[in-house]
Every structure is written in structure tokens, then in C-alpha cells.
Short mmCIF file of C-alpha atoms and ligand atoms in Angstrom, two decimals:
data_model
loop_
_atom_site.label_atom_id
_atom_site.label_comp_id
_atom_site.label_asym_id
_atom_site.label_seq_id
_atom_site.Cartn_x
_atom_site.Cartn_y
_atom_site.Cartn_z
CA MET A 1 -118.34 11.56 95.37
CA ARG A 2 -117.66 12.92 91.87
CA PRO A 3 -118.28 16.45 90.62
CA PRO A 4 -121.23 16.81 88.21
CA SER A 5 -120.64 16.11 84.54
CA SER A 6 -121.58 19.74 83.77
CA ILE A 7 -117.96 20.55 84.66
CA ALA A 8 -116.45 19.68 81.34
CA HIS A 9 -113.24 20.69 79.66
CA ALA A 10 -110.81 19.31 77.17
CA ALA A 11 -108.68 17.01 79.33
CA SER A 12 -105.00 16.55 78.60
CA ASP A 13 -102.56 13.85 79.68
CA THR A 14 -101.04 16.04 82.37
CA ASP A 15 -104.46 16.56 83.98
CA THR A 16 -104.27 13.03 85.33
CA LEU A 17 -101.48 14.20 87.66
CA TRP A 18 -103.99 16.11 89.74
CA SER A 19 -107.59 15.94 88.54
CA GLY A 20 -108.22 12.44 89.91
CA SER A 21 -106.94 13.30 93.37
CA PRO A 22 -109.65 12.68 96.02
CA VAL A 23 -108.78 15.99 97.74
CA TRP A 24 -109.21 17.92 94.49
CA GLN A 25 -112.42 16.05 93.69
CA ARG A 26 -113.89 17.04 97.06
CA THR A 27 -112.95 20.68 96.52
CA LEU A 28 -114.61 20.54 93.13
CA VAL A 29 -117.77 19.04 94.65
CA ASN A 30 -118.01 21.93 97.13
CA PHE A 31 -117.39 24.41 94.31
CA SER A 32 -120.00 22.84 92.06
CA ARG A 33 -122.60 22.71 94.84
CA ALA A 34 -122.13 26.44 95.45
CA ALA A 35 -121.98 27.21 91.72
CA GLU A 36 -125.30 25.46 91.23
CA LEU A 37 -126.78 27.43 94.12
CA ILE A 38 -125.98 30.76 92.47
CA ASN A 39 -126.69 29.57 88.90
CA LEU A 40 -123.13 30.26 87.84
CA ASP A 41 -122.68 30.44 84.07
CA ALA A 42 -121.32 27.17 82.57
CA ASN A 43 -118.47 29.03 80.83
CA ILE A 44 -117.29 30.55 84.12
CA ILE A 45 -117.64 27.12 85.79
CA ALA A 46 -115.40 25.61 83.12
CA ARG A 47 -112.72 28.28 83.66
CA LEU A 48 -112.81 28.10 87.45
CA SER A 49 -112.82 24.30 87.55
CA ARG A 50 -109.10 24.07 86.86
CA PRO A 51 -106.02 26.04 87.90
CA GLU A 52 -104.69 28.64 85.47
CA ARG A 53 -101.10 27.45 85.86
CA ILE A 54 -99.33 24.48 87.45
CA MET A 55 -95.58 24.23 87.94
CA VAL A 56 -93.88 21.04 89.13
CA VAL A 57 -90.20 21.34 90.01
CA SER A 58 -87.31 19.09 91.01
CA ILE A 59 -85.36 20.38 93.99
CA PRO A 60 -81.91 18.80 94.37
CA ILE A 61 -80.05 19.55 97.60
CA ARG A 62 -76.81 18.28 99.05
CA SER A 63 -77.51 16.43 102.32
CA ASP A 64 -75.24 16.72 105.33
CA ASP A 65 -73.82 13.27 104.48
CA GLY A 66 -72.63 14.59 101.09
CA LYS A 67 -75.26 12.76 99.00
CA VAL A 68 -77.65 14.62 96.69
CA LYS A 69 -81.35 14.21 97.46
CA VAL A 70 -84.04 15.36 95.03
CA TYR A 71 -87.40 16.58 96.32
CA THR A 72 -90.55 17.48 94.36
CA GLY A 73 -92.10 20.92 94.71
CA TYR A 74 -95.21 22.61 93.31
CA ARG A 75 -96.62 26.06 92.71
CA VAL A 76 -100.22 26.18 91.54
CA GLN A 77 -101.93 29.40 90.47
CA HIS A 78 -105.67 28.97 90.42
CA ASN A 79 -107.07 32.39 89.51
CA ASP A 80 -105.78 35.97 89.36
CA SER A 81 -108.89 37.81 88.15
CA ARG A 82 -109.08 39.92 91.31
CA GLY A 83 -105.34 40.61 91.69
CA PRO A 84 -101.94 38.92 91.99
CA TYR A 85 -101.93 35.26 93.00
CA LYS A 86 -101.52 34.76 96.76
CA GLY A 87 -101.01 31.65 98.85
CA GLY A 88 -98.77 29.83 101.30
CA VAL A 89 -96.02 27.27 100.86
CA ARG A 90 -96.43 23.96 102.69
CA PHE A 91 -93.56 21.62 103.60
CA ALA A 92 -95.06 18.26 104.60
CA PRO A 93 -94.48 14.59 103.76
CA ASP A 94 -97.96 14.08 102.31
CA VAL A 95 -98.02 17.13 99.99
CA ASP A 96 -99.16 16.16 96.49
CA LEU A 97 -100.31 18.03 93.42
CA GLY A 98 -104.01 17.35 94.01
CA GLU A 99 -103.78 18.86 97.50
CA VAL A 100 -101.89 21.93 96.28
CA CYS A 101 -104.44 22.49 93.47
CA SER A 102 -107.23 22.21 96.00
CA LEU A 103 -105.59 24.66 98.42
CA ALA A 104 -104.93 27.10 95.55
CA MET A 105 -108.63 27.14 94.65
CA GLN A 106 -109.49 27.67 98.32
CA MET A 107 -107.23 30.74 98.31
CA THR A 108 -109.17 32.23 95.39
CA TRP A 109 -112.36 31.97 97.43
CA LYS A 110 -110.72 33.19 100.66
CA THR A 111 -109.29 36.41 99.22
CA ALA A 112 -112.56 37.09 97.39
CA LEU A 113 -114.68 36.46 100.50
CA ILE A 114 -112.74 39.00 102.55
CA GLY A 115 -112.70 41.44 99.62
CA LEU A 116 -108.91 41.53 99.18
CA PRO A 117 -107.63 42.53 95.70
CA LEU A 118 -105.76 39.24 95.31
CA GLY A 119 -106.16 35.88 93.59
CA GLY A 120 -105.45 32.34 94.75
CA ALA A 121 -102.33 30.16 94.63
CA LYS A 122 -100.53 27.58 96.76
CA GLY A 123 -97.13 25.94 96.89
CA GLY A 124 -95.64 22.93 98.53
CA VAL A 125 -92.74 20.56 98.79
CA THR A 126 -93.15 16.85 99.57
CA VAL A 127 -90.75 16.62 102.49
CA ASP A 128 -90.75 15.92 106.20
CA PRO A 129 -88.92 19.05 107.37
CA THR A 130 -88.29 17.57 110.80
CA THR A 131 -85.84 15.11 109.20
CA LEU A 132 -83.67 17.91 107.76
CA SER A 133 -80.94 19.96 109.42
CA HIS A 134 -81.13 23.77 109.52
CA ARG A 135 -78.69 23.96 106.59
CA GLU A 136 -80.64 21.41 104.54
CA VAL A 137 -83.97 23.22 105.07
CA GLN A 138 -82.37 26.49 104.04
CA GLU A 139 -80.92 24.91 100.88
CA LEU A 140 -84.28 23.32 100.06
CA THR A 141 -86.14 26.62 100.53
CA ARG A 142 -83.66 28.59 98.42
CA ARG A 143 -83.58 26.05 95.57
CA TYR A 144 -87.40 25.79 95.59
CA THR A 145 -87.57 29.59 95.31
CA THR A 146 -85.10 29.57 92.41
CA GLU A 147 -87.12 26.92 90.58
CA ILE A 148 -90.46 28.74 90.89
CA MET A 149 -88.91 32.17 90.24
CA PRO A 150 -90.22 32.43 86.68
CA ILE A 151 -93.79 32.58 87.96
CA ILE A 152 -93.58 34.53 91.24
CA GLY A 153 -93.01 38.23 91.92
CA PRO A 154 -94.48 41.10 93.95
CA LYS A 155 -97.01 41.94 91.23
CA VAL A 156 -97.51 38.36 90.05
CA ASP A 157 -97.64 35.78 92.82
CA ILE A 158 -96.73 36.34 96.45
CA PRO A 159 -95.99 33.25 98.61
CA ALA A 160 -96.43 33.13 102.41
CA PRO A 161 -95.94 30.58 105.23
CA ASP A 162 -98.16 27.54 105.73
CA MET A 163 -97.70 24.22 107.52
CA GLY A 164 -94.02 23.43 107.99
CA THR A 165 -92.81 26.91 107.01
CA ASN A 166 -92.57 30.15 108.95
CA GLU A 167 -91.01 33.63 108.86
CA ARG A 168 -87.49 32.18 108.68
CA HIS A 169 -88.34 30.42 105.39
CA MET A 170 -89.91 33.62 104.06
CA ALA A 171 -86.71 35.57 104.83
CA TRP A 172 -84.72 32.99 102.82
CA MET A 173 -87.23 33.14 99.94
CA MET A 174 -87.08 36.94 99.89
CA ASP A 175 -83.28 36.92 100.04
CA THR A 176 -82.98 34.35 97.23
CA TYR A 177 -85.40 36.24 94.97
CA SER A 178 -83.66 39.57 95.75
CA ALA A 179 -80.20 38.13 94.97
CA LYS A 180 -81.45 36.83 91.60
CA VAL A 181 -83.14 40.07 90.49
CA GLY A 182 -80.31 42.21 91.83
CA HIS A 183 -82.20 44.39 94.27
CA THR A 184 -83.94 43.91 97.61
CA THR A 185 -87.57 42.94 96.97
CA PRO A 186 -89.32 42.49 100.32
CA ASP A 187 -92.84 42.33 98.88
CA VAL A 188 -92.21 39.11 96.91
CA VAL A 189 -93.34 37.20 100.01
CA THR A 190 -95.39 37.96 103.11
CA GLY A 191 -95.03 36.53 106.58
CA LYS A 192 -91.41 37.78 106.76
CA PRO A 193 -89.70 38.78 110.01
CA VAL A 194 -90.50 42.39 110.93
CA SER A 195 -86.79 43.22 110.61
CA VAL A 196 -86.90 42.52 106.86
CA GLY A 197 -90.16 44.30 106.08
CA GLY A 198 -92.71 42.00 107.69
CA SER A 199 -95.85 43.26 109.34
CA LEU A 200 -96.52 43.40 113.04
CA LEU A 201 -99.09 40.73 114.00
CA ARG A 202 -98.64 38.62 110.84
CA ARG A 203 -97.50 35.63 112.91
CA GLU A 204 -100.49 35.92 115.23
CA ALA A 205 -102.98 36.94 112.52
CA THR A 206 -104.51 33.57 111.65
CA GLY A 207 -105.01 32.49 115.27
CA LYS A 208 -106.39 35.91 116.23
CA GLY A 209 -108.74 35.83 113.24
CA VAL A 210 -110.00 32.40 114.28
CA VAL A 211 -110.94 33.84 117.67
CA TYR A 212 -112.64 36.94 116.19
CA ASN A 213 -114.78 34.53 114.22
CA ILE A 214 -115.51 32.45 117.34
CA GLU A 215 -116.51 35.64 119.19
CA GLU A 216 -118.92 36.50 116.39
CA ALA A 217 -120.31 32.96 116.37
CA CYS A 218 -120.85 33.12 120.15
CA SER A 219 -122.70 36.39 119.95
CA HIS A 220 -124.78 35.02 117.04
CA LEU A 221 -125.66 31.92 119.10
CA GLY A 222 -126.17 33.80 122.38
CA LEU A 223 -123.12 32.21 124.08
CA THR A 224 -120.51 33.89 126.26
CA LEU A 225 -116.87 33.06 125.60
CA SER A 226 -115.89 33.28 129.22
CA GLY A 227 -116.11 29.80 130.75
CA LEU A 228 -116.60 28.07 127.39
CA ARG A 229 -114.67 24.81 126.98
CA PHE A 230 -112.57 24.43 123.86
CA ALA A 231 -110.22 21.87 122.28
CA VAL A 232 -107.38 22.52 119.79
CA HIS A 233 -106.10 19.88 117.37
CA GLY A 234 -102.70 21.09 116.07
CA PHE A 235 -100.47 23.26 118.23
CA GLY A 236 -98.29 25.14 115.75
CA ASN A 237 -98.54 28.77 114.77
CA VAL A 238 -102.33 28.84 114.34
CA GLY A 239 -103.41 26.45 117.11
CA SER A 240 -101.19 27.91 119.82
CA VAL A 241 -102.15 31.54 119.12
CA ALA A 242 -105.85 30.67 118.90
CA GLY A 243 -105.54 28.78 122.20
CA LEU A 244 -103.85 31.70 123.95
CA GLU A 245 -106.45 34.18 122.64
CA MET A 246 -109.30 31.94 123.81
CA VAL A 247 -107.82 31.69 127.31
CA ARG A 248 -107.29 35.47 127.40
CA ARG A 249 -111.05 35.77 126.97
CA GLY A 250 -111.76 33.39 129.87
CA ALA A 251 -112.36 30.19 127.89
CA VAL A 252 -111.08 26.88 129.28
CA CYS A 253 -108.84 24.60 127.23
CA VAL A 254 -109.87 20.96 127.77
CA ALA A 255 -107.78 19.25 125.06
CA VAL A 256 -104.74 19.91 122.90
CA ALA A 257 -102.96 17.77 120.32
CA ASP A 258 -99.93 17.95 118.12
CA VAL A 259 -98.45 15.35 115.80
CA HIS A 260 -97.06 13.39 118.78
CA GLY A 261 -100.33 12.90 120.65
CA ALA A 262 -103.07 14.51 122.74
CA LEU A 263 -103.45 15.96 126.22
CA VAL A 264 -106.99 15.94 127.60
CA ASP A 265 -108.17 17.36 130.94
CA PRO A 266 -111.80 18.40 131.52
CA LYS A 267 -110.64 20.59 134.44
CA GLY A 268 -108.51 22.69 132.11
CA LEU A 269 -104.96 22.74 130.73
CA ASP A 270 -102.38 25.49 131.18
CA ILE A 271 -102.02 26.84 127.64
CA GLN A 272 -99.35 29.41 128.50
CA SER A 273 -96.93 26.84 129.87
CA MET A 274 -97.67 24.48 126.95
CA VAL A 275 -96.80 27.23 124.47
CA ALA A 276 -93.57 27.91 126.38
CA HIS A 277 -92.75 24.17 126.31
CA ALA A 278 -93.52 23.87 122.57
CA GLN A 279 -91.39 26.93 121.82
CA THR A 280 -88.42 25.50 123.70
CA HIS A 281 -88.73 21.84 122.63
CA GLY A 282 -90.37 22.18 119.21
CA SER A 283 -93.44 20.18 120.27
CA LEU A 284 -95.60 19.17 123.24
CA GLN A 285 -93.63 15.96 123.75
CA GLY A 286 -92.38 15.69 127.34
CA TYR A 287 -94.75 18.39 128.64
CA GLY A 288 -95.72 18.18 132.32
CA ASP A 289 -96.43 15.05 134.36
CA GLN A 290 -99.40 13.86 132.36
CA SER A 291 -98.46 11.34 129.65
CA MET A 292 -99.76 12.08 126.18
CA ILE A 293 -102.47 9.93 124.58
CA ALA A 294 -100.77 8.44 121.54
CA ASP A 295 -103.58 9.22 119.08
CA PRO A 296 -103.79 13.01 118.48
CA ARG A 297 -107.38 12.58 117.27
CA GLU A 298 -108.48 12.14 120.90
CA ALA A 299 -108.43 15.95 121.12
CA LEU A 300 -111.12 16.06 118.41
CA TYR A 301 -113.39 13.82 120.48
CA ALA A 302 -113.15 15.69 123.82
CA PRO A 303 -116.51 17.05 125.04
CA CYS A 304 -116.33 20.83 124.46
CA ASP A 305 -118.25 23.87 123.28
CA VAL A 306 -115.78 24.91 120.57
CA LEU A 307 -113.55 22.59 118.59
CA ILE A 308 -110.62 24.16 116.70
CA PRO A 309 -108.98 21.81 114.19
CA ALA A 310 -105.65 23.55 113.45
CA ALA A 311 -103.45 20.86 111.90
CA GLN A 312 -103.70 19.23 108.50
CA GLY A 313 -106.78 18.67 106.30
CA ASN A 314 -109.29 15.79 106.21
CA VAL A 315 -109.12 14.94 109.91
CA ILE A 316 -112.91 14.87 110.38
CA THR A 317 -114.17 11.98 108.30
CA LYS A 318 -117.41 10.03 107.89
CA ASP A 319 -115.88 7.36 110.15
CA ASN A 320 -115.06 9.59 113.14
CA VAL A 321 -117.49 12.51 112.81
CA ARG A 322 -120.02 10.99 115.19
CA LYS A 323 -117.40 11.00 117.96
CA LEU A 324 -117.23 14.82 117.92
CA GLN A 325 -118.94 16.47 120.89
CA CYS A 326 -118.82 20.19 120.11
CA ARG A 327 -121.43 22.89 119.47
CA VAL A 328 -119.22 25.11 117.32
CA LEU A 329 -116.62 23.90 114.82
CA ALA A 330 -114.07 26.61 113.99
CA GLU A 331 -112.10 25.42 110.96
CA ALA A 332 -108.71 26.99 111.62
CA ALA A 333 -107.01 24.40 109.39
CA ASN A 334 -107.62 24.30 105.67
CA ALA A 335 -110.22 21.68 104.68
CA PRO A 336 -110.29 19.74 107.98
CA THR A 337 -113.79 18.36 107.32
CA MET A 338 -114.57 15.88 104.58
CA THR A 339 -117.78 16.40 102.59
CA GLU A 340 -119.66 13.40 104.03
CA ALA A 341 -118.74 14.48 107.58
CA ASP A 342 -119.91 17.99 106.81
CA ASP A 343 -123.40 16.72 106.06
CA VAL A 344 -123.50 14.80 109.38
CA LEU A 345 -122.42 17.89 111.35
CA ASN A 346 -125.06 20.03 109.67
CA GLU A 347 -127.76 17.52 110.51
CA ALA A 348 -126.53 17.45 114.13
CA GLY A 349 -126.88 21.25 114.30
CA VAL A 350 -123.18 21.99 114.87
CA PHE A 351 -122.49 25.63 114.00
CA MET A 352 -119.68 25.64 111.45
CA ILE A 353 -117.27 28.49 110.79
CA PRO A 354 -115.91 27.39 107.40
CA ASP A 355 -112.18 27.47 106.73
CA ILE A 356 -112.20 30.20 104.08
CA LEU A 357 -113.75 32.52 106.66
CA CYS A 358 -112.29 31.14 109.89
CA ASN A 359 -108.59 31.17 108.95
CA ALA A 360 -108.66 34.22 106.66
CA GLY A 361 -106.81 36.36 109.24
CA GLY A 362 -103.47 35.17 107.86
CA VAL A 363 -104.03 36.25 104.29
CA THR A 364 -105.66 39.47 105.48
CA VAL A 365 -102.56 40.58 107.41
CA SER A 366 -100.42 39.24 104.54
CA TYR A 367 -102.32 41.70 102.37
CA PHE A 368 -101.64 44.44 104.94
CA GLU A 369 -97.94 43.50 104.86
CA TRP A 370 -97.89 43.72 101.06
CA VAL A 371 -99.63 47.12 101.15
CA GLN A 372 -97.30 48.47 103.87
CA GLY A 373 -94.24 47.18 101.96
CA GLY A 374 -95.46 48.89 98.80
CA MET A 375 -95.92 52.20 100.65
CA HIS A 376 -92.70 51.83 102.68
CA PHE A 377 -94.82 52.94 105.61
CA PHE A 378 -95.73 50.67 108.49
CA TRP A 379 -98.77 50.61 110.73
CA SER A 380 -98.88 50.07 114.50
CA ALA A 381 -100.03 46.76 115.98
CA ASP A 382 -103.26 48.42 117.16
CA GLU A 383 -104.02 49.73 113.68
CA ILE A 384 -103.44 46.30 112.14
CA ASP A 385 -105.48 44.54 114.78
CA SER A 386 -108.45 46.84 114.40
CA ARG A 387 -108.38 46.59 110.58
CA LEU A 388 -108.13 42.79 110.83
CA SER A 389 -110.95 42.56 113.32
CA ARG A 390 -113.18 44.85 111.23
CA LEU A 391 -112.67 42.98 107.94
CA LEU A 392 -113.23 39.54 109.48
CA ARG A 393 -116.29 40.56 111.50
CA GLN A 394 -117.82 42.19 108.41
CA ALA A 395 -117.18 39.01 106.40
CA PHE A 396 -118.74 36.90 109.17
CA SER A 397 -121.90 39.06 109.12
CA ARG A 398 -122.12 38.85 105.33
CA VAL A 399 -121.87 35.05 105.47
CA VAL A 400 -124.52 34.75 108.19
CA ALA A 401 -126.85 37.04 106.21
CA GLU A 402 -126.27 35.06 103.01
CA SER A 403 -126.79 31.78 104.81
CA LYS A 404 -130.17 33.04 106.07
CA ARG A 405 -131.12 34.54 102.70
CA LEU A 406 -130.38 31.34 100.78
CA ASN A 407 -131.31 29.05 103.68
CA VAL A 408 -128.03 27.15 103.33
CA THR A 409 -125.06 26.23 105.53
CA MET A 410 -122.33 28.71 106.42
CA ARG A 411 -119.95 26.81 104.11
CA LYS A 412 -122.23 27.09 101.10
CA ALA A 413 -123.00 30.72 101.88
CA SER A 414 -119.33 31.68 102.15
CA LEU A 415 -118.51 29.92 98.88
CA ALA A 416 -121.51 31.46 97.16
CA LEU A 417 -120.40 34.97 98.17
CA ALA A 418 -116.79 34.35 97.16
CA ILE A 419 -117.60 32.75 93.81
CA ARG A 420 -120.07 35.49 92.95
CA SER A 421 -117.39 38.10 93.59
CA VAL A 422 -114.88 36.31 91.31
CA ASP A 423 -117.59 35.79 88.69
CA GLU A 424 -118.41 39.52 88.67
CA VAL A 425 -114.79 40.45 87.96
CA MET A 426 -114.35 37.75 85.31
CA ARG A 427 -117.45 38.93 83.49
CA SER A 428 -116.34 42.58 83.61
CA ARG A 429 -112.90 41.70 82.30
CA GLY A 430 -114.21 39.37 79.59
CA LEU A 431 -112.33 36.55 77.91
CA TYR A 432 -109.11 37.47 76.10
CA ALA A 433 -108.46 35.09 73.25
P1 LIG B 1 -97.58 24.60 111.82
O1 LIG B 1 -96.67 23.81 110.99
O2 LIG B 1 -97.09 25.79 112.56
O3 LIG B 1 -98.29 23.65 112.91
C1 LIG B 1 -98.95 22.46 112.57
C2 LIG B 1 -99.32 21.77 113.88
O4 LIG B 1 -100.10 20.62 113.56
C3 LIG B 1 -98.10 21.27 114.67
O5 LIG B 1 -98.37 21.43 116.05
C4 LIG B 1 -98.06 19.77 114.34
O6 LIG B 1 -97.45 19.00 115.35
C5 LIG B 1 -99.55 19.50 114.23
N1 LIG B 1 -99.87 18.30 113.50
C6 LIG B 1 -99.33 17.85 112.35
N2 LIG B 1 -99.87 16.67 112.02
C7 LIG B 1 -100.77 16.38 113.01
C8 LIG B 1 -101.64 15.29 113.26
N3 LIG B 1 -101.70 14.24 112.45
N4 LIG B 1 -102.42 15.34 114.35
C9 LIG B 1 -102.37 16.39 115.21
N5 LIG B 1 -101.56 17.45 115.02
C10 LIG B 1 -100.77 17.42 113.94
O7 LIG B 1 -98.81 24.99 110.85
P2 LIG B 1 -99.80 26.22 110.98
O8 LIG B 1 -99.20 27.35 110.23
O9 LIG B 1 -100.21 26.38 112.39
O10 LIG B 1 -101.02 25.70 110.10
C11 LIG B 1 -102.01 24.85 110.64
C12 LIG B 1 -103.21 24.78 109.71
O11 LIG B 1 -103.71 26.11 109.51
C13 LIG B 1 -102.92 24.24 108.31
O12 LIG B 1 -104.04 23.53 107.84
C14 LIG B 1 -102.74 25.49 107.48
O13 LIG B 1 -103.02 25.28 106.10
C15 LIG B 1 -103.77 26.39 108.12
N6 LIG B 1 -103.54 27.82 107.89
C16 LIG B 1 -102.38 28.39 108.33
C17 LIG B 1 -102.18 29.76 108.13
C18 LIG B 1 -100.97 30.47 108.65
O14 LIG B 1 -100.95 31.71 108.60
N7 LIG B 1 -99.97 29.79 109.18
C19 LIG B 1 -103.17 30.52 107.46
C20 LIG B 1 -104.33 29.88 107.03
C21 LIG B 1 -104.51 28.52 107.27
#
């Protein structure tokens, strides 16, 4: 599926590095569908159809065996009309420039949808972090930070954790940046440990936000969370917290997967002990007596009320979408559903909580962390939780209202709202030339 020819700009040689990527093309299709829906001006479409800045860096590190290995890293800044660029850093073997461009655009919509005064960016390094030692990962993170330093900063672009990175990486990024500029600069990244200026609840924020959205979806659909069956695909930061929060509300976990495989039990799995196992062993491998099903996708196919994809993107495809057996799809991961699969789910009446709404809890508490750091004054966990809950529930209501008003899917409605908000700011600011 190609984006419409109305999206036209003067292409350059370097564009071929990313613009032909299938992931980017799909993101552009979703953007152009929503842009058409709201009659977005062609000049604004042209500006939003490409990132504002792309940086590709070489990251040499010395391996434990003494050899030098060179990795490729990216930082893509899609749009900063509404405020400084904001977006996570992903360490994964399949990271490429098209994916990072796509995720950067998604961040622009996510921050706009929630109403945060931030833009959209994303970073990544093509690496399997599980193959590196602690020292090697630290060296990689610090050198990546040094390479992208010219374009990041607390008022410019503020990275955060994503797949394969966590608060430990953010502490290294903050320390590296601070050492280079000569003074401690905690607000150059968010998702830091609390001891170095991080916010309470940042680690739990995305998973909690997913469950606030599910609660809203249940009340919209007349369902009760207690007793509802759910499945989680991906059991890292987001998936494990979302799973725990669901169980706290009385829901029953019938399937879980991580990269090593799936565990499925219609009678219910013990999430608490799985989280404890994953924390100690780094994954679900070796958990309990039940042997894991080798294909993690089996968790996507388990009969359930709520399915929570919380791993990588593009896991729900036109080839497997008909195997899904859920009533609500809560997109905790970024872009888990491919466009063709999306259409099938809509026709089947599955209620979709789109990614830019469903997983926006992370960037929302990142914003809180940035604000608290700037004020040098920190809020209590209760204060953060209630602000998070309020912002996400308000956004959910706006998206439902827009979806009814325009008679479109939740995905189109959320994009329409987000794009309109960016458009408004771009028009007010005008075009500097
Ligand atoms: P993470 O690295 O903590 O965990 C990823 C999990 O996915 C791990 O359990 C891993 O084993 C599993 N996984 C990897 N490949 C898999 C596969 N092929 N099949 C099944 N499971 C697989 O990452 P995270 O921070 O929890 O992020 C998960 C998703 O949520 C990503 O799409 C990310 O972009 C999105 N997201 C994260 C945040 C955040 O604050 N961390 C915010 C917004 C969106």
C-alpha cells in the first residue's frame, strides 16, 4: 500500500535510506488517511510527511575480546512545532532508519494527542543488547550519546527509554551529556532512576496508562474488568506492569509471551510469580513446571476479552489477524497492527485502543519528570498517578467523541485530533524562510 501521490516533495538521494521502508510507508498511509479526513492543507501535509532532521551515527566500541565493533545508531526528529523533540531510544537487532522515522512521527502525534507541549523524535541502535556484556552496553550507550550530542539537550530533544533500554541507560546518557557540557544536566533525558532526578512512577507509567485506557474502554462498552480474561504479548517493562495492574483489578491472565515463547492457561496464570521470575532471570525462560510454547505469537491467539500486544511492532498481520479472539485490542506496543489487519479487526467489531493513546502514559510521566526537574521540586506518587490518570482518561473521551462525530475508527479519530493540534500550531507560527 503506497501513500497517495498528493504527498509530494523534492526527493533527494538520502531519502532512499528511509522513505522506501515498508514501516515508514505504512505510517505515511495512516497519516494521509487522517489528513484527508480533516482536509489538511497540502502545504502542511508536505511538511509533516518527512522528518525535520535525521542523524545517522557510527558507534565504535571495544568488545571484551579486545576487538573494535562498529554499530549504527539513529536519532530522528520529526516535528518540534509544539515544543522540544521527545522520544525513546530503542536497542534492538532489527532497528532501521525507516522504523525510527516512523516511530518519530508517531511521537509527534502522541504528544499532541495528550496535549503535552512537546514534539516527536525517536532514536535507536541496531544491536542485540542481550549479546553484550554490562561494560559493552555501557560503552555503546555513552558513545551513542556522544555522537548525537549536537542535536539533543533539555530544551532541544529529550531522549527516554524504549525497547532494550531502561533507567540504567538513561543514567549513563545523562552522565555522559553532563560530563561533556561540564555541569549536571538531569533534564536531558527522562526515565532516569529517581536517585538522579527521575520521577516516581515513570517506570510503571506506560503499563499503568494502558490499564487506565482499558478501564475506560470497558466502561464505554459496558464491561466489568473484574473476571475479564486478558493476554499479554511481550513481558518487559510495559507488558509486566500492565499485567500486574490488570490482575490487581480482578482480571484473569490467560496467556503471556516473551521473546522465548508463550505460556497459555485458560484457568489463569500467576502474574506476580512470573514477574518475580523475569526480574531474577531476565526472561520467562525456565518459569514453573509448564513448558513454554516455542512460538510467542500463540499468546496473541488465545481466546480472551482483552489482548495487550506489548512487544515489537507489526506482530498482527493480514496473515494472522483472523486467529485473534479478543473483543478489545489495547495497543501497548508501538504500531503492533499492520494496516491490512487493522481493516479486518474493524470489520470484526474489535474495539481498538490505538497505540498513540494506549501507550501514552510513558511520555506523559516523562513530561512530568521534565517539568519536575526544571522546577527542582518533586511530586508524590499519588499526585503523579492522579495527573496521569486524568490526562489519559480525558484523551480517551476526546477520541471516543471524535470517533462518533466523524463516524470513524478510534485510530483515525486519534490521529485526526493529534494532526489538527499540530496543524493549528504550525499555522499560527507560520513558515520561516
Ligand atoms: P522491553 O524491552 O522492556 O520489553 C520487551 C518485551 O518484549 C520483552 O519481554 C521481550 O522478551 C519481548 N519480546 C521481544 N521480541 C518478542 C517477540 N518476537 N515475541 C514476543 N515477545 C517479544 O520493552 P518495553 O519498554 O516494555 O516496550 C514494549 C513496547 O512498548 C515497545 O513497542 C515500545 O515501543 C512500547 N512503548 C514502551 C514505552 C516505555 O515507556 N517503555 C512507552 C511507549 C511505548
